[in-house]
PDB file of C-alpha atoms in Angstrom:
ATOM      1  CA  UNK A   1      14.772  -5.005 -13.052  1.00  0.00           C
ATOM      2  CA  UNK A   2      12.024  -4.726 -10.752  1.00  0.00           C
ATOM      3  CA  UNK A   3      10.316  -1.591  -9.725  1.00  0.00           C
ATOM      4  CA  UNK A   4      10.581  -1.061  -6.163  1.00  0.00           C
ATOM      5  CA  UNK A   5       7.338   0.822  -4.720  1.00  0.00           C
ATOM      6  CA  UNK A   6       6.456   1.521  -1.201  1.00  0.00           C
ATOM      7  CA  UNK A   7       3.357   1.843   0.499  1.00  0.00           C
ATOM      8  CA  UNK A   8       4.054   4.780   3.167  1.00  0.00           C
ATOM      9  CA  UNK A   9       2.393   7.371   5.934  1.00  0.00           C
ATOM     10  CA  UNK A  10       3.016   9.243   8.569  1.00  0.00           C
ATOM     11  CA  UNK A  11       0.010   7.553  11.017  1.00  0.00           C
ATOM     12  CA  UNK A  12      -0.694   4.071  11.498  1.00  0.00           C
ATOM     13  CA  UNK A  13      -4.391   2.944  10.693  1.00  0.00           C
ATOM     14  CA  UNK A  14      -5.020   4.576   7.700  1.00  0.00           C
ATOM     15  CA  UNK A  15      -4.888   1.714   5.163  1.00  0.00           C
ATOM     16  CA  UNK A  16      -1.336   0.947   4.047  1.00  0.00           C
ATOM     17  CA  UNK A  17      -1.280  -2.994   4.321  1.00  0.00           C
ATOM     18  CA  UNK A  18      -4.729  -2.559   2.709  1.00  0.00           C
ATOM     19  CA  UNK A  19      -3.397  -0.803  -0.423  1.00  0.00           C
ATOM     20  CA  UNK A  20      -0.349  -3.203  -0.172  1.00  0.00           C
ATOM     21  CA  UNK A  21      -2.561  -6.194  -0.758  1.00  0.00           C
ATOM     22  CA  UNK A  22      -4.461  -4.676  -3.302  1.00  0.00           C
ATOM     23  CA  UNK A  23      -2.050  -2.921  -5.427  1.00  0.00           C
ATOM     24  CA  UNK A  24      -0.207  -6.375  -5.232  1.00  0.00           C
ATOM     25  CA  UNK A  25      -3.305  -8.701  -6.290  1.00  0.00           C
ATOM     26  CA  UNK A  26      -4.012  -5.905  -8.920  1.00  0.00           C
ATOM     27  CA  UNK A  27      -0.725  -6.003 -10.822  1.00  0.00           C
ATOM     28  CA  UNK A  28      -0.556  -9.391 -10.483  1.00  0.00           C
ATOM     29  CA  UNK A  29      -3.849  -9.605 -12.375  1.00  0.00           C
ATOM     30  CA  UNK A  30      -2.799  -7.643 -14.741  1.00  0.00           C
ATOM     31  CA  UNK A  31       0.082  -9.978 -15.789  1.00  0.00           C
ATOM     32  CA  UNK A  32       3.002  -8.707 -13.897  1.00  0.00           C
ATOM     33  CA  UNK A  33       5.099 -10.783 -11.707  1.00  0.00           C
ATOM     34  CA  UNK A  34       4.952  -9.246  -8.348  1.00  0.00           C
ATOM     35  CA  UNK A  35       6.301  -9.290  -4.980  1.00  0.00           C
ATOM     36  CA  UNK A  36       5.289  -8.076  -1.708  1.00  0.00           C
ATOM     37  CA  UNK A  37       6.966  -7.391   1.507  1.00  0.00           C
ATOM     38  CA  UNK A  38       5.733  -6.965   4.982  1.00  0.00           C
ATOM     39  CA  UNK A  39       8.358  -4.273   6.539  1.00  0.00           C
ATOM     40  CA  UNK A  40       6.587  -4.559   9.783  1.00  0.00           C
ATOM     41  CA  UNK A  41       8.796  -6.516  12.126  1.00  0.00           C
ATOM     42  CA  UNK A  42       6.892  -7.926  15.076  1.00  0.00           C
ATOM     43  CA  UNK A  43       3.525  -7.373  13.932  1.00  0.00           C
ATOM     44  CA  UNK A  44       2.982  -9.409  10.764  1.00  0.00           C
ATOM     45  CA  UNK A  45      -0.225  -8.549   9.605  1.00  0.00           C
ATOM     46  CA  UNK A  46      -0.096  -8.822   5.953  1.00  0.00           C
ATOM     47  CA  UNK A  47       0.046 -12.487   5.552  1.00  0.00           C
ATOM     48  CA  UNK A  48      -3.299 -11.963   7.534  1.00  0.00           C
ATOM     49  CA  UNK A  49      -4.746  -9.830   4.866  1.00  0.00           C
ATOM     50  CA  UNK A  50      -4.070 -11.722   2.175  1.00  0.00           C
ATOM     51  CA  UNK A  51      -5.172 -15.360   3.852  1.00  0.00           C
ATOM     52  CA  UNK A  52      -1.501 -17.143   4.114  1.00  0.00           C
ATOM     53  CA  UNK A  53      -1.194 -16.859   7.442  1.00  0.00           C
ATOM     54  CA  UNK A  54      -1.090 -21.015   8.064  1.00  0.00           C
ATOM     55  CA  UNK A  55       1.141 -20.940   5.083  1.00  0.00           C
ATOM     56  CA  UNK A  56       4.156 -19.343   6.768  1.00  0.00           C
ATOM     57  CA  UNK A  57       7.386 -21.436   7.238  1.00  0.00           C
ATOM     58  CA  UNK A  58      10.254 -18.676   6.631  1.00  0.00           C
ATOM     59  CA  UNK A  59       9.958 -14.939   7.128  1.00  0.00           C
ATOM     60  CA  UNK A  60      11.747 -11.689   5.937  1.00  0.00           C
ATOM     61  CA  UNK A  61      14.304 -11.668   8.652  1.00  0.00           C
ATOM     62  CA  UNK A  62      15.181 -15.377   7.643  1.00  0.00           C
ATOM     63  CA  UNK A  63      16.124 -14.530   4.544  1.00  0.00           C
ATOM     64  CA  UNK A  64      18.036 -11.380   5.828  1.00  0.00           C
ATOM     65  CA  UNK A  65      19.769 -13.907   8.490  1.00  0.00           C
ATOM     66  CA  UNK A  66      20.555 -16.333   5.505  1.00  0.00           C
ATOM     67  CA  UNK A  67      18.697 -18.740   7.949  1.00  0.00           C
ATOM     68  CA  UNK A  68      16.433 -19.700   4.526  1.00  0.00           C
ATOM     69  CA  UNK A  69      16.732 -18.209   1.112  1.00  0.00           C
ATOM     70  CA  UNK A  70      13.987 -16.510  -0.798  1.00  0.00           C
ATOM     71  CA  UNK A  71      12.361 -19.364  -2.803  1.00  0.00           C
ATOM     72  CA  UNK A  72      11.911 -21.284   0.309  1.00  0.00           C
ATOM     73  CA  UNK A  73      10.515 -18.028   2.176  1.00  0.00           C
ATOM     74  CA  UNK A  74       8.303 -16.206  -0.927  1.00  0.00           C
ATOM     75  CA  UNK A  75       4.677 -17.783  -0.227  1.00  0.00           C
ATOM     76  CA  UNK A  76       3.132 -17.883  -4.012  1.00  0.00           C
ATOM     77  CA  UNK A  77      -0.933 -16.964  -3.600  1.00  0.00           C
ATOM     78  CA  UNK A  78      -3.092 -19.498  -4.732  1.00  0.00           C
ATOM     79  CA  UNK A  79      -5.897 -16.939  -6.751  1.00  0.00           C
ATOM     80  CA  UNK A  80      -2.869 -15.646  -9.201  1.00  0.00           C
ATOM     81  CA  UNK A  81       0.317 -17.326 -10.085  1.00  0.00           C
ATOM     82  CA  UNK A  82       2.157 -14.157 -10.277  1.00  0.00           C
ATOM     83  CA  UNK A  83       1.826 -12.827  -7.126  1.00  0.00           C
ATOM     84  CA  UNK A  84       4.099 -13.830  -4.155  1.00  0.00           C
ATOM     85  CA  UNK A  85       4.443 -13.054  -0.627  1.00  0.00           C
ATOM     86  CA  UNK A  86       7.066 -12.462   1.823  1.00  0.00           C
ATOM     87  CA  UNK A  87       5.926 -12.189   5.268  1.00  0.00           C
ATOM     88  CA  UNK A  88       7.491 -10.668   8.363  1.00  0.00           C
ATOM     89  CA  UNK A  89       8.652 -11.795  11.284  1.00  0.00           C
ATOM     90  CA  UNK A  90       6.492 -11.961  14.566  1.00  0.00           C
ATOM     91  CA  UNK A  91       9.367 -12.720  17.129  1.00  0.00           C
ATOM     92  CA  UNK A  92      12.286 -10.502  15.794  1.00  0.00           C
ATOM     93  CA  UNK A  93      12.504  -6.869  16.172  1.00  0.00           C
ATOM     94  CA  UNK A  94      12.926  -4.101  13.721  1.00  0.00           C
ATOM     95  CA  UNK A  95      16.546  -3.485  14.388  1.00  0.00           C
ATOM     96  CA  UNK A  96      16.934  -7.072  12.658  1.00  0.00           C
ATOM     97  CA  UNK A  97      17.030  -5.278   9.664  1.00  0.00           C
ATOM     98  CA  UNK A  98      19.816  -3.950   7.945  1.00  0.00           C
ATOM     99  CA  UNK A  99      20.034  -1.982   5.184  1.00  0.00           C
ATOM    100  CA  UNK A 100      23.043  -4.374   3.639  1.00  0.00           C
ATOM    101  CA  UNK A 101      20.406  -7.322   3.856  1.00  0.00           C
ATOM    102  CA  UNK A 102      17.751  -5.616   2.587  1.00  0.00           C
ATOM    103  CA  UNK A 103      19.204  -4.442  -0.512  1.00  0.00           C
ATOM    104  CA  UNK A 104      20.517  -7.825  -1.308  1.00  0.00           C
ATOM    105  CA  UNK A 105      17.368  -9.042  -0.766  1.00  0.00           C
ATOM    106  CA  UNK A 106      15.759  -6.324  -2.907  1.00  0.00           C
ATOM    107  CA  UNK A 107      18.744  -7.358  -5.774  1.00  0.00           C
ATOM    108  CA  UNK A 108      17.665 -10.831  -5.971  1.00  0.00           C
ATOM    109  CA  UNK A 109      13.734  -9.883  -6.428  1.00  0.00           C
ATOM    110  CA  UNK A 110      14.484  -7.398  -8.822  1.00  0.00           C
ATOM    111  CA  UNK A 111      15.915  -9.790 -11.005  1.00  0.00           C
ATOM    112  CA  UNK A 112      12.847 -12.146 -10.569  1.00  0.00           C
ATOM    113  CA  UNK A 113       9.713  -9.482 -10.236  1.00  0.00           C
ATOM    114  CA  UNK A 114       8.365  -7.116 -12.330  1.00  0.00           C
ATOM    115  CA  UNK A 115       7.374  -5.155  -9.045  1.00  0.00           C
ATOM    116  CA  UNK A 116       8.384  -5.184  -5.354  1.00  0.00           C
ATOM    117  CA  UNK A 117       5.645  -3.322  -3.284  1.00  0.00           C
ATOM    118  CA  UNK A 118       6.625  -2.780   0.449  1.00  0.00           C
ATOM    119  CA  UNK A 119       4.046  -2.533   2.918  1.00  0.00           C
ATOM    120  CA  UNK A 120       6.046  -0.111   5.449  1.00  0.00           C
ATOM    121  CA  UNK A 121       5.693   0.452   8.902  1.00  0.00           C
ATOM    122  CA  UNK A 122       3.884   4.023   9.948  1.00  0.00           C
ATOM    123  CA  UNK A 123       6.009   7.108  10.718  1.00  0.00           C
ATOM    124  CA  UNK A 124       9.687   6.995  10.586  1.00  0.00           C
ATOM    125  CA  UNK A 125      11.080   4.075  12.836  1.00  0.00           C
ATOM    126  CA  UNK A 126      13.712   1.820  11.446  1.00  0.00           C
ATOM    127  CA  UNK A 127      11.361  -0.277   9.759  1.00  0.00           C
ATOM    128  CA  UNK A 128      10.237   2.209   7.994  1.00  0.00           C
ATOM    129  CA  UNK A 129      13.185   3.583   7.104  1.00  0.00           C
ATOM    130  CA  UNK A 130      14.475   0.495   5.436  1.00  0.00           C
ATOM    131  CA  UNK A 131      11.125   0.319   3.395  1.00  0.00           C
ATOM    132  CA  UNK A 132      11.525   3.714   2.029  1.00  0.00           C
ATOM    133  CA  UNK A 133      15.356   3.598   1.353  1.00  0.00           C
ATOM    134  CA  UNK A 134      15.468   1.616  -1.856  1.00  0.00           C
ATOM    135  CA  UNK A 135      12.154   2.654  -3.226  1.00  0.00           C
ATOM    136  CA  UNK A 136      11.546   3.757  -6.517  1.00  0.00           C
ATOM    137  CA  UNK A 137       8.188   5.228  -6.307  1.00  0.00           C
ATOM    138  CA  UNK A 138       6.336   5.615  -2.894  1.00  0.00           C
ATOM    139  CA  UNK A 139       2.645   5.771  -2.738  1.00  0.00           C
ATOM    140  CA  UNK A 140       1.389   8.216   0.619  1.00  0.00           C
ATOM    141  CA  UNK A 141      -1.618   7.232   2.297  1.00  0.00           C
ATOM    142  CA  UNK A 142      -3.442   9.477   4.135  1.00  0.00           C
ATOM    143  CA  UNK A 143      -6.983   9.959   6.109  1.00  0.00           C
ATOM    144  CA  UNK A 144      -8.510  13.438   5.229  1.00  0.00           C
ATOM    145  CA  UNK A 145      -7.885  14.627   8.652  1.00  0.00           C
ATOM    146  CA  UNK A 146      -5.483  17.281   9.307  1.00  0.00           C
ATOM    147  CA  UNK A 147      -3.345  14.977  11.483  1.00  0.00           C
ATOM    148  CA  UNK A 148      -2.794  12.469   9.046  1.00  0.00           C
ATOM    149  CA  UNK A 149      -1.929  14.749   5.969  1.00  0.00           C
ATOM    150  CA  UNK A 150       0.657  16.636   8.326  1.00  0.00           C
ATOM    151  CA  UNK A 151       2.393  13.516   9.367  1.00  0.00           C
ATOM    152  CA  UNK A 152       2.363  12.625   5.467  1.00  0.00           C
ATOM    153  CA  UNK A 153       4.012  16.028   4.403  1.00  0.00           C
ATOM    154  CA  UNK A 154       6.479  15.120   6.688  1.00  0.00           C
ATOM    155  CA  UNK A 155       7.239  11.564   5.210  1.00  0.00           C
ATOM    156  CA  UNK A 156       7.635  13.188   2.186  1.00  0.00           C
ATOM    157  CA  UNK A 157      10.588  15.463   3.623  1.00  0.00           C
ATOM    158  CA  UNK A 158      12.546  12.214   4.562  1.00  0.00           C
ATOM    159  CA  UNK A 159      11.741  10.055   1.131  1.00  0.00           C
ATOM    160  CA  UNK A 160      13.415  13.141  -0.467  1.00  0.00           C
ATOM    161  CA  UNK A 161      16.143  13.111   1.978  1.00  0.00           C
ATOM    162  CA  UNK A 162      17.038   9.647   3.399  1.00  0.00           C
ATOM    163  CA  UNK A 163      16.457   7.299   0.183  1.00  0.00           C
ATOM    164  CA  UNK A 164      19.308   5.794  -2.131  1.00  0.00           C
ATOM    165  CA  UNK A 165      18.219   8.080  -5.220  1.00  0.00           C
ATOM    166  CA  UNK A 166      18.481  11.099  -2.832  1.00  0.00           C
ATOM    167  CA  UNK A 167      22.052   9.884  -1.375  1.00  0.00           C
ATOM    168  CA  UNK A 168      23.264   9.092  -4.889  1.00  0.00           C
ATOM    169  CA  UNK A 169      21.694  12.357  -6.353  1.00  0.00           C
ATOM    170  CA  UNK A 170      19.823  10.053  -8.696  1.00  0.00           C
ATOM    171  CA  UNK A 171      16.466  10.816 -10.527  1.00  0.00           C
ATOM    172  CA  UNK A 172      13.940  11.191  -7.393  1.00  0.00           C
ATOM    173  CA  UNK A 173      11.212   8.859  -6.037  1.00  0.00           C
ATOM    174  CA  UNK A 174       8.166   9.408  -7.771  1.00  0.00           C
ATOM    175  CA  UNK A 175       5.620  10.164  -5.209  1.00  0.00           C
ATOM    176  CA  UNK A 176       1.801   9.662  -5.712  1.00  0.00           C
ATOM    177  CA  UNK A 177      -1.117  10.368  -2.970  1.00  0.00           C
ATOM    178  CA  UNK A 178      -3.890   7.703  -2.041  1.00  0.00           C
ATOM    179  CA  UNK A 179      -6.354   9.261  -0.246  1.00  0.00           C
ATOM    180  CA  UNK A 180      -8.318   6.546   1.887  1.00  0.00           C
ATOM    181  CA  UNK A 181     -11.385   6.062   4.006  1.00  0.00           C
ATOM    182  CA  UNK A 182     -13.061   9.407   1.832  1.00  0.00           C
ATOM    183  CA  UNK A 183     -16.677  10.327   2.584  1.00  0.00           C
ATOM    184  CA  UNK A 184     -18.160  13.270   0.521  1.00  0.00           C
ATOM    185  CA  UNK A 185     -21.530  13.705   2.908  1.00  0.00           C
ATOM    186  CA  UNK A 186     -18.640  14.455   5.457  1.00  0.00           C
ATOM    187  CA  UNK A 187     -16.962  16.660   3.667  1.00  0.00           C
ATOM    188  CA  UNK A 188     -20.146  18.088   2.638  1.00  0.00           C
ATOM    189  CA  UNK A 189     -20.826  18.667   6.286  1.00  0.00           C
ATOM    190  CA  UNK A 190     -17.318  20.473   7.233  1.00  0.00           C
ATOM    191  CA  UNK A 191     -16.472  17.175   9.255  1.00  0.00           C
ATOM    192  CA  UNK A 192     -13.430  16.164   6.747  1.00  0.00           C
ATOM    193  CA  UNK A 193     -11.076  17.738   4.377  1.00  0.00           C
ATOM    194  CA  UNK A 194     -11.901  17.594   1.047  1.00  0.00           C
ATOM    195  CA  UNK A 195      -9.402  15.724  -1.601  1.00  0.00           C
ATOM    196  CA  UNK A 196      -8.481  20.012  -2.905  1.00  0.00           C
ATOM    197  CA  UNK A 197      -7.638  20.424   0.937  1.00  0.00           C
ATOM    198  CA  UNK A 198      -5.343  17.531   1.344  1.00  0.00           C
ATOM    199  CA  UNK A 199      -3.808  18.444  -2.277  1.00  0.00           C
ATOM    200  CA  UNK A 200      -3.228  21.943  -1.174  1.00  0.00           C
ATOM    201  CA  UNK A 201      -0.921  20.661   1.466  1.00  0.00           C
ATOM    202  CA  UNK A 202       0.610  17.918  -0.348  1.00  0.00           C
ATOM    203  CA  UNK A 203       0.513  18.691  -3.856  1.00  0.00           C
ATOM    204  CA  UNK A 204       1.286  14.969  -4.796  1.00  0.00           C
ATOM    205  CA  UNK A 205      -0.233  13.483  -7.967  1.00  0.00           C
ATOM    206  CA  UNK A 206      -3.667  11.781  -6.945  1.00  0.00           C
ATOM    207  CA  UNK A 207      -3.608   8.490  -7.588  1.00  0.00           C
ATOM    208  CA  UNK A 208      -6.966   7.414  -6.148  1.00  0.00           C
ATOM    209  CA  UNK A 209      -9.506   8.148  -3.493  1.00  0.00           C
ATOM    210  CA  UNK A 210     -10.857   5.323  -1.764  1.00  0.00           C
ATOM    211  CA  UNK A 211     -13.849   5.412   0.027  1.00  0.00           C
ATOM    212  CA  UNK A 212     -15.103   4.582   3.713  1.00  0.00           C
ATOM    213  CA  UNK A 213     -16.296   1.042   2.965  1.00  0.00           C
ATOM    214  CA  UNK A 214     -18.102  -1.964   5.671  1.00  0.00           C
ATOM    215  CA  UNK A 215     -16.386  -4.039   2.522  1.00  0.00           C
ATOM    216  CA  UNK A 216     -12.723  -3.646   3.506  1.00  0.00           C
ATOM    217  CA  UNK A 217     -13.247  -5.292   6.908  1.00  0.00           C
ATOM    218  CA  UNK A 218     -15.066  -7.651   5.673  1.00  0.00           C
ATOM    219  CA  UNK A 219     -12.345  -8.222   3.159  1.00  0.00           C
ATOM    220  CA  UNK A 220      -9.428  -8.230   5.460  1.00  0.00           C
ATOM    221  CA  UNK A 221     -11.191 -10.747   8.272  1.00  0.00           C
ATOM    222  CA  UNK A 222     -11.710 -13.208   5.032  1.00  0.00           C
ATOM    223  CA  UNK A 223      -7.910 -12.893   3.936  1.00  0.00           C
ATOM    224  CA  UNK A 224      -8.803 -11.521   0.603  1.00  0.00           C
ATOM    225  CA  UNK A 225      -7.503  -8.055  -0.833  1.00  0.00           C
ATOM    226  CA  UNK A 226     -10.436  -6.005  -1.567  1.00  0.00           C
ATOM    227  CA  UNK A 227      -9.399  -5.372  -4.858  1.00  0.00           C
ATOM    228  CA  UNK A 228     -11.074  -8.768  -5.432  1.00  0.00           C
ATOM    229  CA  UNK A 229     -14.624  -7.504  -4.440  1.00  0.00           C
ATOM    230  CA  UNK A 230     -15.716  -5.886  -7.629  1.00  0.00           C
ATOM    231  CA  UNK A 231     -19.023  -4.897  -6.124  1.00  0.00           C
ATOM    232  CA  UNK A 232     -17.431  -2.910  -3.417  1.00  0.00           C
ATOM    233  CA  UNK A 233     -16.768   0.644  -3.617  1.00  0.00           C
ATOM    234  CA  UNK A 234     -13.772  -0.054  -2.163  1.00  0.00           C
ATOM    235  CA  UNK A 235     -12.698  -2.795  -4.494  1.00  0.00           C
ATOM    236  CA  UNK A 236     -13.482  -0.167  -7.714  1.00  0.00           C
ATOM    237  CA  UNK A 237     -11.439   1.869  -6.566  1.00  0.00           C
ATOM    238  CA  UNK A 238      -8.888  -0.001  -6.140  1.00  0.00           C
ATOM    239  CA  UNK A 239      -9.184  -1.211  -9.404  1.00  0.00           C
ATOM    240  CA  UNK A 240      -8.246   2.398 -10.705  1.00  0.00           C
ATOM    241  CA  UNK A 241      -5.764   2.971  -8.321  1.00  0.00           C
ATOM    242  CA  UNK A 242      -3.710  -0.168 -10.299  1.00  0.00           C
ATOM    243  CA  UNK A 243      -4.780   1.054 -13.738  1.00  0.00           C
ATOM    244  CA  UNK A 244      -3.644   4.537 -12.715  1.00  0.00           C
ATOM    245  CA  UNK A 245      -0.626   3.586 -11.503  1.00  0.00           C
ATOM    246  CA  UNK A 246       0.067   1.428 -15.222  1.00  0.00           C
ATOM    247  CA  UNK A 247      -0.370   5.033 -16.701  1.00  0.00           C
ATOM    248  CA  UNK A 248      -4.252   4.863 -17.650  1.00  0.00           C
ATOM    249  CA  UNK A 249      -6.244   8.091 -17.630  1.00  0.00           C
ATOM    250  CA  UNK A 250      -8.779   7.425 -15.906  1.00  0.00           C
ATOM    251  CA  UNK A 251     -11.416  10.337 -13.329  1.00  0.00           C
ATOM    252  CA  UNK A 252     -11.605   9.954 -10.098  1.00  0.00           C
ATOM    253  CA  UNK A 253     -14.792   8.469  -8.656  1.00  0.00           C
ATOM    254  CA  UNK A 254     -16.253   8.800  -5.023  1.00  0.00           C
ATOM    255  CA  UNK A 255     -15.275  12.175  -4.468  1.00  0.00           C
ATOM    256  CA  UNK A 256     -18.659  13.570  -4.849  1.00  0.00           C
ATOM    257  CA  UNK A 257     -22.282  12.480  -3.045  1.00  0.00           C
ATOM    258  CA  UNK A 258     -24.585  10.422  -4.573  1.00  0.00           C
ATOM    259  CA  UNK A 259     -27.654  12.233  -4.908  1.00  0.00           C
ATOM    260  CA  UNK A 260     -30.948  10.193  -3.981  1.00  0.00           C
ATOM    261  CA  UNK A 261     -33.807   8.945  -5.172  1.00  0.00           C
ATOM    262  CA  UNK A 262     -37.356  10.388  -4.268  1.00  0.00           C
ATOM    263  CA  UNK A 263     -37.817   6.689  -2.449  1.00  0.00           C
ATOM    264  CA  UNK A 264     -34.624   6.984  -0.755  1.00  0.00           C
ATOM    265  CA  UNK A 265     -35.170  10.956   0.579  1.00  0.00           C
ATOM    266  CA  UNK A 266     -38.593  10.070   1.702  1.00  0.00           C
ATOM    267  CA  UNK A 267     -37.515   6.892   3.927  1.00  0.00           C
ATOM    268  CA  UNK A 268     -34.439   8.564   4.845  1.00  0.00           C
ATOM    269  CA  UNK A 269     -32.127   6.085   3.668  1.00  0.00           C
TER     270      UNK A 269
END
C-alpha cells in the first residue's frame, strides 16, 4: 500500500507545488514508484512545473467523474519511469471533489504506488480539505515570516482534527516542517525569523530548509523540478529533504551565512 503524503500550508506562495515536484522526482529517483496529484481545482499549475502541460488529455476530476480511468489520465514523466502525474482540472471547480471519489481514487494508487504525494491547495478550502483527509504524513511549508508560520500552526489544528486517522482514532499523521525561501544574512539582520523561531511555534520535526534561490524560477519556467539542478542551492536541498524523509540522518545546510573571502569583502560582492 502506498503512502499517502501531502504537501500543505496555511498561505499560498510559499512553495508547495515546488516541494510537490521535487519530493516526487526525488523518490522517484530513488527507485520508488510514485504518484502525484494536483488538488488544485481550477488552477492547474503542477503539470506546468513539471513540463507536461501539452501532455494533458484527462484530469483528476475525470477520473473522479468516471469520465476516464486512471491509466488513461496518470501522465508517466519522460526523465524517470517511476514517476507519474495526475493533473487537475482547469474548468471544474473544487466542489467537484468528493471525498467518496477521492478515496477510491487514492485505493486504486495505493495498490499501484509506492507513494502518493498531494500537492494541496493553500489554507483550508475544500480542496484542501480533500488533500489532507486521507494523508498519511503531511509535510508544512512555511516562509519564515510570522504570517505564514501562524497560518501553518493552524493547518496543523485541522490535520489533527479533520483527517481519516483522526476520525477513526487511528495512529496520527506524521507531520514534518519544510521551511522554504530561508536567507541567513536576513535573519542575521532581524528581517526574518530564524529556523529556532519558526520551531518554537511549531515544534514539527525539520525536515529541510530551503533556501531563497534565482534557480527555482528558473526551474519552474523550464518545467523541470529543481531537485534536478544539482548545482542549485535549491536543488541540494532538496536532495536532503528526500533522503530525510527515507529516514537518513543527515544536518541541515543553509541555515547559517557564508562567510567571505578577502576578494569578495573588498568588492562587496
Amino acid at each position: 500500500m502506498a503512502r499517502i503524503i501531502v504537501i500543505t500550508s496555511g498561505k499560498g506562495g510559499v512553495g508547495k507545488t515546488t516541494t510537490s515536484s521535487a519530493l516526487a522526482m526525488g523518490l522517484a529517483l530513488r527507485g520508488h514508484r510514485t504518484a502525484v496529484i494536483d488538488f488544485d481545482v481550477g488552477l492547474r499549475n503542477l503539470d506546468l512545473v513539471m513540463g507536461c502541460e501539452r501532455r494533458v488529455v484527462y484530469d483528476f476530476v475525470n477520473v473522479l467523474n468516471s469520465e476516464a480511468n486512471l491509466t488513461q489520465a496518470l501522465i508517466k514523466d519522460k526523465r524517470c519511469e517511476n514517476l507519474f502525474i495526475l493533473p487537475a482540472s482547469q474548468t471544474r471547480d473544487k466542489s467537484s471533489l468528493k471525498r467518496e471519489g477521492v478515496g477510491r481514487v487514492m485505493e486504486e494508487l495505493s495498490r499501484g504506488f509506492d507513494y502518493v504525494v498531494c500537492d494541496s491547495p493553500a489554507g483550508i478550502e475544500h480542496g484542501a480539505m480533500m488533500a489532507m483527509y486521507y494523508a498519511d504524513d503531511a509535510i508544512i511549508v512555511t516562509n519564515p515570516e510570522i504570517s505564514s508560520v501562524r497560518d501553518s500552526d493552524r493547518m496543523l489544528g485541522i490535520l489533527a482534527g479533520k483527517s481519516r486517522r483522526a476520525e477513526t482514532a487511528a495512529t496520527p499523521i506524521r507531520e514534518y516542517l519544510l521551511l522554504s525561501r530561508y536567507d541567513p544574512e536576513r535573519v542575521q539582520r532581524g528581517d526574518m525569523m530564524s529556523v529556532d523561531d519558526v520551531q518554537e511555534i511549531l515544534s514539527l520535526e525539520l525536515l529541510g530548509v530551503v533556501p531563497e534561490s534565482k534557480a527555482v524560477l528558473t526551474a519552474s519556467n523550464a518545467g523541470t523540478p529543481i531537485i534536478l539542478d544539482k548545482e542549485s542551492d535549491a536543488g541540494q536541498a532538496y536532495s536532503d529533504v528526500v533522503k530525510r524523509y527515507l529516514g537518513e540522518r543527515l544536518p541541515h545546510r543553509f541555515i547559517e551565512t557564508t562567510k567571505k573571502g578577502l576578494l569578495n569583502r573588498l568588492f562587496g560582492e
